[in-house]
mmCIF file of C-alpha atoms in Angstrom:
data_model
loop_
_atom_site.group_PDB
_atom_site.id
_atom_site.type_symbol
_atom_site.label_atom_id
_atom_site.label_comp_id
_atom_site.label_asym_id
_atom_site.label_seq_id
_atom_site.Cartn_x
_atom_site.Cartn_y
_atom_site.Cartn_z
ATOM 1 C CA LEU A 1 -43.577 -8.930 81.429
ATOM 2 C CA ASP A 2 -44.158 -12.656 81.611
ATOM 3 C CA ASN A 3 -46.003 -12.970 78.287
ATOM 4 C CA ALA A 4 -44.900 -16.097 76.447
ATOM 5 C CA ALA A 5 -47.484 -15.479 73.698
ATOM 6 C CA PHE A 6 -46.346 -11.962 72.726
ATOM 7 C CA LYS A 7 -45.735 -11.553 68.990
ATOM 8 C CA LEU A 8 -45.538 -8.888 66.321
ATOM 9 C CA GLU A 9 -47.415 -9.266 63.061
ATOM 10 C CA CYS A 10 -46.903 -7.939 59.554
ATOM 11 C CA ALA A 11 -49.737 -7.590 57.018
ATOM 12 C CA LYS A 12 -50.204 -6.383 53.433
ATOM 13 C CA ALA A 13 -46.649 -7.309 52.435
ATOM 14 C CA ALA A 14 -45.569 -9.106 49.269
ATOM 15 C CA PRO A 15 -47.049 -12.616 49.401
ATOM 16 C CA SER A 16 -44.828 -15.659 49.985
ATOM 17 C CA SER A 17 -41.737 -13.486 50.390
ATOM 18 C CA PRO A 18 -38.750 -13.659 52.725
ATOM 19 C CA GLY A 19 -38.042 -10.792 55.056
ATOM 20 C CA VAL A 20 -36.757 -9.752 58.437
ATOM 21 C CA MET A 21 -38.009 -7.949 61.475
ATOM 22 C CA LEU A 22 -35.593 -5.440 62.959
ATOM 23 C CA LEU A 23 -35.759 -4.947 66.734
ATOM 24 C CA ASN A 24 -33.761 -2.358 68.638
ATOM 25 C CA GLY A 25 -33.820 -0.103 71.668
ATOM 26 C CA ALA A 26 -33.127 2.892 69.404
ATOM 27 C CA SER A 27 -35.328 4.433 66.733
ATOM 28 C CA ALA A 28 -34.359 6.123 63.481
ATOM 29 C CA ASN A 29 -35.944 8.328 60.855
ATOM 30 C CA LEU A 30 -33.830 7.701 57.799
ATOM 31 C CA ASN A 31 -34.911 7.857 54.146
ATOM 32 C CA LEU A 32 -32.756 5.504 52.073
ATOM 33 C CA VAL A 33 -33.748 6.534 48.527
ATOM 34 C CA GLY A 34 -37.436 5.869 49.147
ATOM 35 C CA LEU A 35 -37.128 3.209 51.851
ATOM 36 C CA ARG A 36 -37.919 4.719 55.244
ATOM 37 C CA LEU A 37 -35.919 3.076 58.058
ATOM 38 C CA ASN A 38 -37.505 3.610 61.477
ATOM 39 C CA VAL A 39 -35.247 1.335 63.545
ATOM 40 C CA ASP A 40 -31.616 2.269 64.137
ATOM 41 C CA ALA A 41 -29.471 -0.098 62.103
ATOM 42 C CA PHE A 42 -26.182 1.809 62.073
ATOM 43 C CA VAL A 43 -25.247 3.274 65.470
ATOM 44 C CA SER A 44 -26.677 0.423 67.533
ATOM 45 C CA PRO A 45 -26.985 -2.834 65.554
ATOM 46 C CA PRO A 46 -30.517 -4.280 65.705
ATOM 47 C CA ILE A 47 -31.604 -7.822 66.377
ATOM 48 C CA VAL A 48 -32.543 -9.256 62.969
ATOM 49 C CA LEU A 49 -35.231 -11.934 63.042
ATOM 50 C CA PRO A 50 -35.968 -13.777 59.770
ATOM 51 C CA MET A 51 -39.518 -14.476 58.639
ATOM 52 C CA VAL A 52 -41.506 -15.395 55.519
ATOM 53 C CA THR A 53 -44.896 -13.982 54.577
ATOM 54 C CA ASP A 54 -47.736 -16.344 53.737
ATOM 55 C CA ALA A 55 -49.795 -16.383 50.528
ATOM 56 C CA THR A 56 -51.785 -13.356 51.761
ATOM 57 C CA GLY A 57 -48.699 -11.287 52.691
ATOM 58 C CA GLN A 58 -48.942 -11.819 56.446
ATOM 59 C CA ALA A 59 -46.271 -12.961 58.889
ATOM 60 C CA SER A 60 -45.921 -13.296 62.637
ATOM 61 C CA VAL A 61 -42.736 -13.150 64.712
ATOM 62 C CA PRO A 62 -42.946 -14.564 68.240
ATOM 63 C CA LEU A 63 -41.268 -12.416 70.901
ATOM 64 C CA PRO A 64 -41.893 -14.126 74.235
ATOM 65 C CA VAL A 65 -41.283 -11.688 77.093
ATOM 66 C CA PRO A 66 -39.769 -13.277 80.211
ATOM 67 C CA ASN A 67 -40.670 -12.306 83.750
ATOM 68 C CA ALA A 68 -37.550 -10.150 84.133
ATOM 69 C CA PRO A 69 -38.292 -6.986 86.163
ATOM 70 C CA PRO A 70 -35.321 -5.058 84.659
ATOM 71 C CA LEU A 71 -37.225 -5.120 81.327
ATOM 72 C CA SER A 72 -40.213 -3.249 82.797
ATOM 73 C CA GLY A 73 -40.589 0.176 81.216
ATOM 74 C CA ARG A 74 -38.140 -0.606 78.410
ATOM 75 C CA LYS A 75 -39.064 0.938 75.029
ATOM 76 C CA LEU A 76 -38.330 -1.057 71.913
ATOM 77 C CA TYR A 77 -38.656 -0.297 68.217
ATOM 78 C CA ALA A 78 -39.547 -2.776 65.475
ATOM 79 C CA GLN A 79 -39.933 -2.720 61.703
ATOM 80 C CA PHE A 80 -40.517 -5.359 59.025
ATOM 81 C CA LEU A 81 -38.529 -5.383 55.771
ATOM 82 C CA VAL A 82 -39.769 -7.742 53.042
ATOM 83 C CA LEU A 83 -38.310 -8.683 49.657
ATOM 84 C CA ASP A 84 -40.305 -6.718 47.067
ATOM 85 C CA LEU A 85 -38.827 -6.507 43.585
ATOM 86 C CA GLY A 86 -40.717 -3.251 42.917
ATOM 87 C CA GLY A 87 -39.378 -1.399 45.953
ATOM 88 C CA PRO A 88 -36.213 0.549 46.686
ATOM 89 C CA PHE A 89 -33.304 -1.908 47.124
ATOM 90 C CA ASP A 90 -35.888 -4.594 46.204
ATOM 91 C CA LEU A 91 -37.442 -4.154 49.653
ATOM 92 C CA SER A 92 -40.610 -2.779 51.145
ATOM 93 C CA GLY A 93 -40.817 -1.687 54.755
ATOM 94 C CA SER A 94 -43.576 -1.456 57.312
ATOM 95 C CA GLN A 95 -44.111 1.588 59.424
ATOM 96 C CA GLY A 96 -42.004 1.555 62.548
ATOM 97 C CA LEU A 97 -43.526 0.435 65.822
ATOM 98 C CA GLU A 98 -42.630 1.750 69.267
ATOM 99 C CA PHE A 99 -43.779 -0.322 72.220
ATOM 100 C CA THR A 100 -43.086 -0.449 75.947
ATOM 101 C CA ILE A 101 -42.768 -3.564 78.075
ATOM 102 C CA LEU A 102 -45.142 -3.235 81.023
ATOM 103 C CA THR A 103 -45.507 -5.015 84.338
ATOM 104 C CA PRO A 104 -48.786 -6.975 84.425
#
């Protein structure tokens, strides 16, 4: 809680490519013809945050966490999807990330 500098970072993606970060309170384990989706995108719609990788394939998405006690202990799931013309659906995906918001 109360971390204005919190962010999630993506690395080793296609350079200079558009993408999104999916964020949801529900996880998934779905194989979409070679693209593994680890964040629920069907039952509970995720928050979709756009981003663009830099020339080295890295990107950062700021997620400032307010000082809101009801968020304490909340688990969230995130995953990056980046345009990659060689991947399934012309996308590549990061591994999924599970994290918990903690009280400082």
